[in-house]
CSV table of C-alpha atoms and ligand atoms in Angstrom, one decimal:
chain,number,residue,atom,x,y,z
A,1,UNK,CA,108.6,128.7,93.2
A,2,UNK,CA,112.1,127.9,94.4
A,3,UNK,CA,113.6,124.5,95.1
A,4,UNK,CA,110.8,122.0,94.7
A,5,UNK,CA,111.0,119.0,97.0
A,6,UNK,CA,110.2,115.6,95.4
A,7,UNK,CA,108.8,112.5,97.1
A,8,UNK,CA,111.7,110.2,96.3
A,9,UNK,CA,113.9,111.3,93.4
A,10,UNK,CA,116.9,109.3,92.3
A,11,UNK,CA,120.0,109.9,94.4
A,12,UNK,CA,122.9,109.6,91.9
A,13,UNK,CA,126.4,111.3,91.9
A,14,UNK,CA,130.0,110.9,90.9
A,15,UNK,CA,130.2,107.2,91.8
A,16,UNK,CA,127.3,106.3,89.4
A,17,UNK,CA,128.7,108.6,86.8
A,18,UNK,CA,132.2,107.0,86.7
A,19,UNK,CA,130.6,103.5,86.9
A,20,UNK,CA,128.4,104.0,83.8
A,21,UNK,CA,131.2,105.8,82.0
A,22,UNK,CA,133.6,102.9,82.6
A,23,UNK,CA,130.9,100.5,81.3
A,24,UNK,CA,130.3,102.6,78.2
A,25,UNK,CA,134.0,102.9,77.4
A,26,UNK,CA,134.5,99.1,77.9
A,27,UNK,CA,132.2,98.6,74.9
A,28,UNK,CA,129.7,96.5,76.9
A,29,UNK,CA,126.6,98.4,75.9
A,30,UNK,CA,124.4,95.3,75.3
A,31,UNK,CA,121.9,93.8,77.7
A,32,UNK,CA,124.7,91.4,78.7
A,33,UNK,CA,128.2,91.9,80.0
A,34,UNK,CA,130.4,92.0,83.1
A,35,UNK,CA,128.4,94.6,85.0
A,36,UNK,CA,125.2,92.5,84.7
A,37,UNK,CA,127.0,89.4,86.0
A,38,UNK,CA,128.7,91.3,88.8
A,39,UNK,CA,125.4,93.1,89.8
A,40,UNK,CA,123.6,89.8,90.0
A,41,UNK,CA,126.4,88.3,92.2
A,42,UNK,CA,126.5,91.4,94.4
A,43,UNK,CA,122.7,91.6,95.0
A,44,UNK,CA,122.6,87.8,95.6
A,45,UNK,CA,125.4,88.1,98.1
A,46,UNK,CA,123.7,91.1,99.9
A,47,UNK,CA,120.5,89.2,100.2
A,48,UNK,CA,122.0,85.8,101.0
A,49,UNK,CA,120.5,84.0,98.1
A,50,UNK,CA,122.2,81.6,95.9
A,51,UNK,CA,121.2,83.0,92.5
A,52,UNK,CA,119.9,86.1,90.8
A,53,UNK,CA,118.9,87.4,87.4
A,54,UNK,CA,118.9,91.0,86.4
A,55,UNK,CA,115.8,92.2,84.5
A,56,UNK,CA,114.3,95.2,82.8
A,57,UNK,CA,111.9,95.9,85.6
A,58,UNK,CA,110.4,94.5,88.9
A,59,UNK,CA,107.2,93.8,87.0
A,60,UNK,CA,109.1,91.6,84.6
A,61,UNK,CA,110.6,89.8,87.6
A,62,UNK,CA,107.1,89.1,89.2
A,63,UNK,CA,105.8,87.9,85.8
A,64,UNK,CA,108.7,85.5,85.3
A,65,UNK,CA,108.6,84.2,88.9
A,66,UNK,CA,105.0,83.3,88.5
A,67,UNK,CA,105.6,81.5,85.2
A,68,UNK,CA,108.6,79.7,86.7
A,69,UNK,CA,106.5,78.2,89.5
A,70,UNK,CA,103.9,77.2,86.9
A,71,UNK,CA,101.1,79.6,87.6
A,72,UNK,CA,98.5,78.9,84.8
A,73,UNK,CA,95.3,80.3,83.4
A,74,UNK,CA,92.4,79.6,85.8
A,75,UNK,CA,94.6,79.5,88.9
A,76,UNK,CA,94.2,81.8,91.8
A,77,UNK,CA,97.0,84.0,93.1
A,78,UNK,CA,96.5,85.9,96.4
A,79,UNK,CA,97.7,89.5,96.3
A,80,UNK,CA,97.4,92.2,99.0
A,81,UNK,CA,94.8,94.8,98.0
A,82,UNK,CA,97.2,97.5,99.2
A,83,UNK,CA,100.0,97.5,96.7
A,84,UNK,CA,101.2,99.1,93.5
A,85,UNK,CA,99.3,97.8,90.5
A,86,UNK,CA,102.3,95.9,89.1
A,87,UNK,CA,101.8,93.1,91.6
A,88,UNK,CA,98.3,92.3,90.4
A,89,UNK,CA,99.1,93.0,86.7
A,90,UNK,CA,101.9,90.3,86.8
A,91,UNK,CA,99.2,87.8,87.9
A,92,UNK,CA,96.9,88.8,85.0
A,93,UNK,CA,99.7,88.4,82.5
A,94,UNK,CA,99.8,84.7,83.3
A,95,UNK,CA,96.1,84.3,82.8
A,96,UNK,CA,95.6,83.5,86.5
A,97,UNK,CA,93.0,85.4,88.7
A,98,UNK,CA,94.3,87.8,91.4
A,99,UNK,CA,92.3,87.5,94.6
A,100,UNK,CA,92.8,90.4,97.0
A,101,UNK,CA,93.3,90.4,100.7
A,102,UNK,CA,93.4,93.2,103.2
A,103,UNK,CA,96.2,94.5,105.4
A,104,UNK,CA,97.3,95.1,108.9
A,105,UNK,CA,96.7,98.6,110.3
A,106,UNK,CA,100.1,99.1,111.9
A,107,UNK,CA,102.1,98.4,108.7
A,108,UNK,CA,99.8,98.2,105.7
A,109,UNK,CA,101.2,94.7,105.1
A,110,UNK,CA,99.3,91.5,104.3
A,111,UNK,CA,97.1,90.5,107.2
A,112,UNK,CA,98.1,86.9,108.1
A,113,UNK,CA,94.7,86.1,109.8
A,114,UNK,CA,92.8,87.2,106.7
A,115,UNK,CA,95.2,85.2,104.5
A,116,UNK,CA,94.6,82.1,106.5
A,117,UNK,CA,90.8,82.6,106.2
A,118,UNK,CA,91.1,83.2,102.5
A,119,UNK,CA,93.2,80.2,101.8
A,120,UNK,CA,90.7,78.0,103.7
A,121,UNK,CA,87.8,79.5,101.7
A,122,UNK,CA,89.5,79.1,98.4
A,123,UNK,CA,90.4,75.5,99.1
A,124,UNK,CA,86.9,74.7,100.3
A,125,UNK,CA,85.7,76.2,96.9
A,126,UNK,CA,88.0,73.8,95.1
A,127,UNK,CA,90.2,76.5,93.6
A,128,UNK,CA,93.9,75.8,92.9
A,129,UNK,CA,95.9,78.6,94.7
A,130,UNK,CA,99.1,78.7,92.7
A,131,UNK,CA,100.9,81.4,94.7
A,132,UNK,CA,100.7,84.1,97.4
A,133,UNK,CA,102.6,87.4,96.8
A,134,UNK,CA,103.3,89.3,100.0
A,135,UNK,CA,104.4,92.9,99.4
A,136,UNK,CA,106.9,94.6,101.7
A,137,UNK,CA,105.0,97.9,101.9
A,138,UNK,CA,107.2,101.0,101.7
A,139,UNK,CA,110.2,99.0,102.7
A,140,UNK,CA,109.0,97.2,105.8
A,141,UNK,CA,108.9,93.4,105.5
A,142,UNK,CA,105.6,91.6,105.7
A,143,UNK,CA,105.1,89.2,108.7
A,144,UNK,CA,106.9,86.2,107.3
A,145,UNK,CA,107.1,84.6,110.8
A,146,UNK,CA,103.4,84.0,110.4
A,147,UNK,CA,103.0,83.9,106.6
A,148,UNK,CA,105.6,81.2,105.9
A,149,UNK,CA,104.1,78.5,108.0
A,150,UNK,CA,100.6,79.4,106.9
A,151,UNK,CA,101.5,79.0,103.2
A,152,UNK,CA,103.6,75.9,103.9
A,153,UNK,CA,100.6,74.2,105.6
A,154,UNK,CA,98.4,75.1,102.7
A,155,UNK,CA,101.2,74.0,100.3
A,156,UNK,CA,101.1,77.3,98.4
A,157,UNK,CA,104.4,78.7,97.2
A,158,UNK,CA,105.3,82.3,98.0
A,159,UNK,CA,106.7,84.9,95.6
A,160,UNK,CA,107.8,88.0,97.5
A,161,UNK,CA,107.2,91.4,96.0
A,162,UNK,CA,110.3,93.0,97.5
A,163,UNK,CA,110.2,95.9,95.0
A,164,UNK,CA,110.3,98.4,97.8
A,165,UNK,CA,112.4,96.6,100.5
A,166,UNK,CA,116.0,96.0,99.3
A,167,UNK,CA,118.2,96.3,102.4
A,168,UNK,CA,115.4,95.7,104.9
A,169,UNK,CA,115.4,92.5,107.1
A,170,UNK,CA,112.8,90.5,109.1
A,171,UNK,CA,114.1,88.6,112.2
A,172,UNK,CA,117.6,88.9,110.8
A,173,UNK,CA,116.8,87.6,107.3
A,174,UNK,CA,117.1,89.8,104.2
A,175,UNK,CA,114.0,91.1,102.4
A,176,UNK,CA,113.6,89.2,99.1
A,177,UNK,CA,115.0,85.9,100.6
A,178,UNK,CA,111.7,84.5,101.7
A,179,UNK,CA,109.6,82.1,99.7
A,180,UNK,CA,110.5,80.5,96.3
A,181,UNK,CA,111.7,83.8,94.8
A,182,UNK,CA,112.0,87.5,95.6
A,183,UNK,CA,111.8,90.4,93.3
A,184,UNK,CA,113.4,93.8,93.6
A,185,UNK,CA,112.7,97.0,91.6
A,186,UNK,CA,115.3,99.5,90.5
A,187,UNK,CA,112.8,102.0,89.1
A,188,UNK,CA,113.7,105.7,89.4
A,189,UNK,CA,112.0,106.3,92.7
A,190,UNK,CA,113.1,103.2,94.5
A,191,UNK,CA,115.7,102.9,97.3
A,192,UNK,CA,118.4,102.2,94.7
A,193,UNK,CA,117.8,102.8,91.0
A,194,UNK,CA,119.1,101.8,87.6
A,195,UNK,CA,116.6,104.3,86.1
A,196,UNK,CA,114.5,101.3,85.3
A,197,UNK,CA,115.3,97.7,86.2
A,198,UNK,CA,114.7,94.8,88.5
A,199,UNK,CA,116.2,91.6,89.9
A,200,UNK,CA,114.8,88.2,90.8
A,201,UNK,CA,116.6,86.3,93.5
A,202,UNK,CA,116.2,82.7,94.7
A,203,UNK,CA,118.0,79.8,96.2
A,204,UNK,CA,116.6,77.6,93.5
A,205,UNK,CA,119.1,77.4,90.6
A,206,UNK,CA,116.7,75.8,88.2
A,207,UNK,CA,114.0,78.5,88.8
A,208,UNK,CA,116.5,81.3,88.2
A,209,UNK,CA,117.8,79.5,85.1
A,210,UNK,CA,114.3,79.2,83.8
A,211,UNK,CA,113.6,82.9,84.4
A,212,UNK,CA,116.9,83.8,82.7
A,213,UNK,CA,115.9,81.7,79.7
A,214,UNK,CA,112.4,83.2,79.5
A,215,UNK,CA,113.9,86.7,79.8
A,216,UNK,CA,116.0,86.2,76.7
A,217,UNK,CA,113.2,85.3,74.2
A,218,UNK,CA,113.5,81.7,75.3
A,219,UNK,CA,116.4,81.2,72.9
A,220,UNK,CA,117.8,77.7,72.7
A,221,UNK,CA,121.5,77.2,73.2
A,222,UNK,CA,122.2,76.4,69.5
A,223,UNK,CA,124.1,78.6,66.9
A,224,UNK,CA,121.0,79.5,65.0
A,225,UNK,CA,117.8,81.1,66.5
A,226,UNK,CA,115.7,78.2,67.8
A,227,UNK,CA,112.7,78.6,70.1
A,228,UNK,CA,110.4,76.0,71.7
A,229,UNK,CA,108.7,78.4,74.1
A,230,UNK,CA,107.3,81.9,73.9
A,231,UNK,CA,109.8,84.1,75.7
A,232,UNK,CA,110.2,87.8,76.6
A,233,UNK,CA,112.7,90.6,76.2
A,234,UNK,CA,113.2,91.3,79.8
A,235,UNK,CA,117.0,91.7,80.1
A,236,UNK,CA,118.8,94.6,81.9
A,237,UNK,CA,121.3,96.7,80.0
A,238,UNK,CA,124.9,96.4,81.0
A,239,UNK,CA,125.1,100.2,81.3
A,240,UNK,CA,122.2,100.2,83.7
A,241,UNK,CA,123.8,97.4,85.7
A,242,UNK,CA,126.8,99.6,86.1
A,243,UNK,CA,124.6,102.3,87.7
A,244,UNK,CA,123.0,99.7,89.9
A,245,UNK,CA,126.4,98.5,91.2
A,246,UNK,CA,127.4,102.0,92.2
A,247,UNK,CA,124.0,102.4,93.9
A,248,UNK,CA,124.3,99.1,95.8
A,249,UNK,CA,127.6,100.3,97.2
A,250,UNK,CA,125.8,103.3,98.7
A,251,UNK,CA,122.7,101.4,99.9
A,252,UNK,CA,123.5,101.5,103.6
A,253,UNK,CA,124.3,105.2,103.6
A,254,UNK,CA,121.1,105.9,101.6
A,255,UNK,CA,119.0,103.8,104.1
A,256,UNK,CA,120.6,105.6,107.0
A,257,UNK,CA,119.6,109.0,105.5
A,258,UNK,CA,116.0,107.8,104.9
A,259,UNK,CA,115.8,106.6,108.5
A,260,UNK,CA,117.1,109.9,109.7
A,261,UNK,CA,114.2,111.6,107.8
A,262,UNK,CA,111.7,109.2,109.3
A,263,UNK,CA,112.9,110.0,112.8
A,264,UNK,CA,112.6,113.7,112.2
A,265,UNK,CA,109.0,113.3,111.0
A,266,UNK,CA,108.3,110.9,114.0
A,267,UNK,CA,109.6,113.5,116.4
A,268,UNK,CA,107.6,116.3,114.9
A,269,UNK,CA,104.4,114.3,114.9
A,270,UNK,CA,104.9,112.7,118.3
A,271,UNK,CA,103.1,115.5,120.1
A,272,UNK,CA,100.4,115.8,117.5
A,273,UNK,CA,97.1,114.0,118.4
A,274,UNK,CA,95.7,111.5,115.9
A,275,UNK,CA,98.9,111.1,113.9
A,276,UNK,CA,101.0,108.0,113.6
A,277,UNK,CA,103.9,106.9,111.4
A,278,UNK,CA,103.2,103.7,109.4
A,279,UNK,CA,105.3,100.7,110.5
A,280,UNK,CA,107.2,102.9,112.9
A,281,UNK,CA,108.0,100.0,115.2
A,282,UNK,CA,109.9,98.2,112.5
A,283,UNK,CA,113.6,99.1,113.2
A,284,UNK,CA,114.7,96.8,110.4
A,285,UNK,CA,112.7,98.5,107.6
A,286,UNK,CA,114.7,100.3,104.9
A,287,UNK,CA,112.5,103.4,105.4
A,288,UNK,CA,112.0,103.8,101.6
A,289,UNK,CA,109.0,106.0,102.1
A,290,UNK,CA,107.7,107.5,105.3
A,291,UNK,CA,103.9,107.6,105.6
A,292,UNK,CA,101.8,109.2,108.3
A,293,UNK,CA,98.3,108.1,109.1
A,294,UNK,CA,95.9,110.8,110.3
A,295,UNK,CA,92.8,110.1,112.3
A,296,UNK,CA,90.7,113.2,111.3
A,297,UNK,CA,88.5,113.0,114.4
A,298,UNK,CA,91.4,113.1,116.8
A,299,UNK,CA,93.6,115.4,114.8
A,300,UNK,CA,91.0,117.9,113.6
A,301,UNK,CA,92.4,117.9,110.1
A,302,UNK,CA,92.7,115.5,107.2
A,303,UNK,CA,95.8,114.0,105.6
A,304,UNK,CA,94.8,115.4,102.2
A,305,UNK,CA,94.7,119.0,103.7
A,306,UNK,CA,98.3,118.7,104.8
A,307,UNK,CA,99.1,117.3,101.3
A,308,UNK,CA,97.4,120.3,99.7
A,309,UNK,CA,99.3,122.8,102.0
A,310,UNK,CA,102.7,121.2,101.1
A,311,UNK,CA,101.8,121.0,97.4
A,312,UNK,CA,101.1,124.7,97.4
A,313,UNK,CA,104.7,125.2,98.7
A,314,UNK,CA,106.1,122.9,95.9
A,315,UNK,CA,106.6,120.0,98.3
A,316,UNK,CA,105.5,116.7,96.8
A,317,UNK,CA,103.5,114.2,98.9
A,318,UNK,CA,101.3,111.3,97.8
A,319,UNK,CA,98.4,109.3,99.1
A,320,UNK,CA,99.0,105.6,100.0
A,321,UNK,CA,98.4,103.2,97.1
A,322,UNK,CA,94.8,103.1,96.0
A,323,UNK,CA,93.7,99.6,96.9
A,324,UNK,CA,93.4,97.1,94.0
A,325,UNK,CA,89.8,96.2,94.8
A,326,UNK,CA,88.9,99.9,94.2
A,327,UNK,CA,90.6,100.0,90.8
A,328,UNK,CA,88.3,100.1,87.8
A,329,UNK,CA,90.5,97.6,86.0
A,330,UNK,CA,89.9,95.1,88.8
A,331,UNK,CA,86.2,95.8,89.4
A,332,UNK,CA,84.3,92.8,90.5
A,333,UNK,CA,87.3,90.7,91.4
A,334,UNK,CA,87.1,88.6,94.5
A,335,UNK,CA,88.5,90.2,97.7
A,336,UNK,CA,88.6,89.5,101.5
A,337,UNK,CA,88.4,92.9,103.1
A,338,UNK,CA,88.5,94.4,106.6
A,339,UNK,CA,88.4,98.1,105.6
A,340,UNK,CA,92.0,98.8,106.7
A,341,UNK,CA,93.4,99.4,103.2
A,342,UNK,CA,90.6,101.8,102.4
A,343,UNK,CA,91.2,103.7,105.6
A,344,UNK,CA,95.0,103.9,104.9
A,345,UNK,CA,94.1,105.2,101.4
A,346,UNK,CA,91.9,108.0,102.9
A,347,UNK,CA,94.0,108.8,105.9
A,348,UNK,CA,97.5,108.2,104.8
A,349,UNK,CA,100.0,110.6,103.4
A,350,UNK,CA,103.5,109.8,102.2
A,351,UNK,CA,106.1,112.5,102.9
A,352,UNK,CA,109.3,113.5,101.0
A,353,UNK,CA,111.7,110.6,101.8
A,354,UNK,CA,114.5,110.8,99.3
A,355,UNK,CA,118.0,110.2,100.4
A,356,UNK,CA,119.3,113.1,98.3
A,357,UNK,CA,117.2,115.7,100.2
A,358,UNK,CA,119.4,118.6,101.4
A,359,UNK,CA,119.4,120.0,104.9
A,360,UNK,CA,117.8,123.2,103.5
A,361,UNK,CA,115.0,121.1,101.9
A,362,UNK,CA,114.5,119.1,105.1
A,363,UNK,CA,114.2,122.2,107.2
A,364,UNK,CA,111.8,123.7,104.7
A,365,UNK,CA,109.5,120.6,104.8
A,366,UNK,CA,109.5,120.5,108.6
A,367,UNK,CA,108.8,124.2,108.9
A,368,UNK,CA,105.9,124.0,106.4
A,369,UNK,CA,104.4,121.1,108.4
A,370,UNK,CA,104.7,123.1,111.6
A,371,UNK,CA,103.1,126.1,109.9
A,372,UNK,CA,100.2,123.9,108.8
A,373,UNK,CA,99.8,122.5,112.3
A,374,UNK,CA,99.8,126.0,113.9
A,375,UNK,CA,96.8,127.1,111.7
A,376,UNK,CA,94.7,124.2,112.9
E,1,PLP,C1,107.8,99.6,92.0
E,1,PLP,C2,106.9,98.4,92.4
E,1,PLP,C3,106.8,97.3,91.5
E,1,PLP,C4,107.2,97.4,90.1
E,1,PLP,O1,108.5,97.6,89.8
E,1,PLP,P1,108.9,98.2,88.4
E,1,PLP,O2,110.4,98.0,88.4
E,1,PLP,O3,108.5,99.6,88.3
E,1,PLP,O4,108.3,97.3,87.3
E,1,PLP,C5,106.1,96.2,91.9
E,1,PLP,N1,105.5,96.2,93.1
E,1,PLP,C6,105.6,97.2,94.0
E,1,PLP,C7,105.0,97.0,95.4
E,1,PLP,C8,106.3,98.3,93.7
E,1,PLP,O5,106.4,99.3,94.5
């Protein structure tokens, strides 16, 4: 079939090409160099954080953030059940226990009321809650207005999984800038990409220095190889940082394009009963992915049926993250549930949202959706 449409492919062009070529020709091919340092400065500035460390992935950033705030084996870390598995995996790497909590229907983000209840229960049970990791689902910030005071009162530090939300804001504050540390992903499908990569940001210079140290095999600053801790090889290549710098310069344009796509979908579905757009009231989201939620009773069709129709036309869609409490790898883990995440998993469908989509592709996707709706 002609011209397949992907969900969120990388959007790279001449700017990335010249940036990576300059880096290559400069001889800085190592996981250190001027582009790494500049990329760290530029992301920190964009987010309004004092410090940043570039890393090989967002997952690495979450792992190091948890280590740096002293999450230990036997501790509990609260994780939304609706997220990508990396959030929960990072907790398991530290030896701590992820405890899952359900989300709000409107956004798919961590439900503050359930969080409050869970923190009370865990404390009553005598468990040390070492961290809460809110996730900014599909690029819309979690409700930090409520989450920050809740966690402050319980004296639990926050590490923000901002893997999906670079460029978004909440009440004027940048995604990633909440809590002790924030972590971005530059994986190939994210709003900006370095093919693979991540960054940890924080206002805490010591925390960032600790993460930088752990990311470089915990090498001591002496002429020979001396190690007093177990470290990790989590650094970002200078070549990839060069790609990231070019992408960051285009972030606002790419966000605007993704918002345009969201508005086209919203307009198309406005008159369709039983269909809503996830987090559609958040005008400060970065619109990384646009997800519709279909109430089959009101719509007369299921999200998966639209997904199958589009798939047959070579148009990629995806279900919302399968909740962590339903994952075989986390079977039997503790969870405080309302059923919302499971409903979003069954009734949600993520539509092509990439900023590199051509007008022809956009028209084809919208036409195919309309064709599907006419047959209902
Ligand atoms: C992509 C993603 C990650 C992991 O980032 P990587 O760079 O792929 O390691 C973590 N959490 C969420 C919510 C993500 O979407």
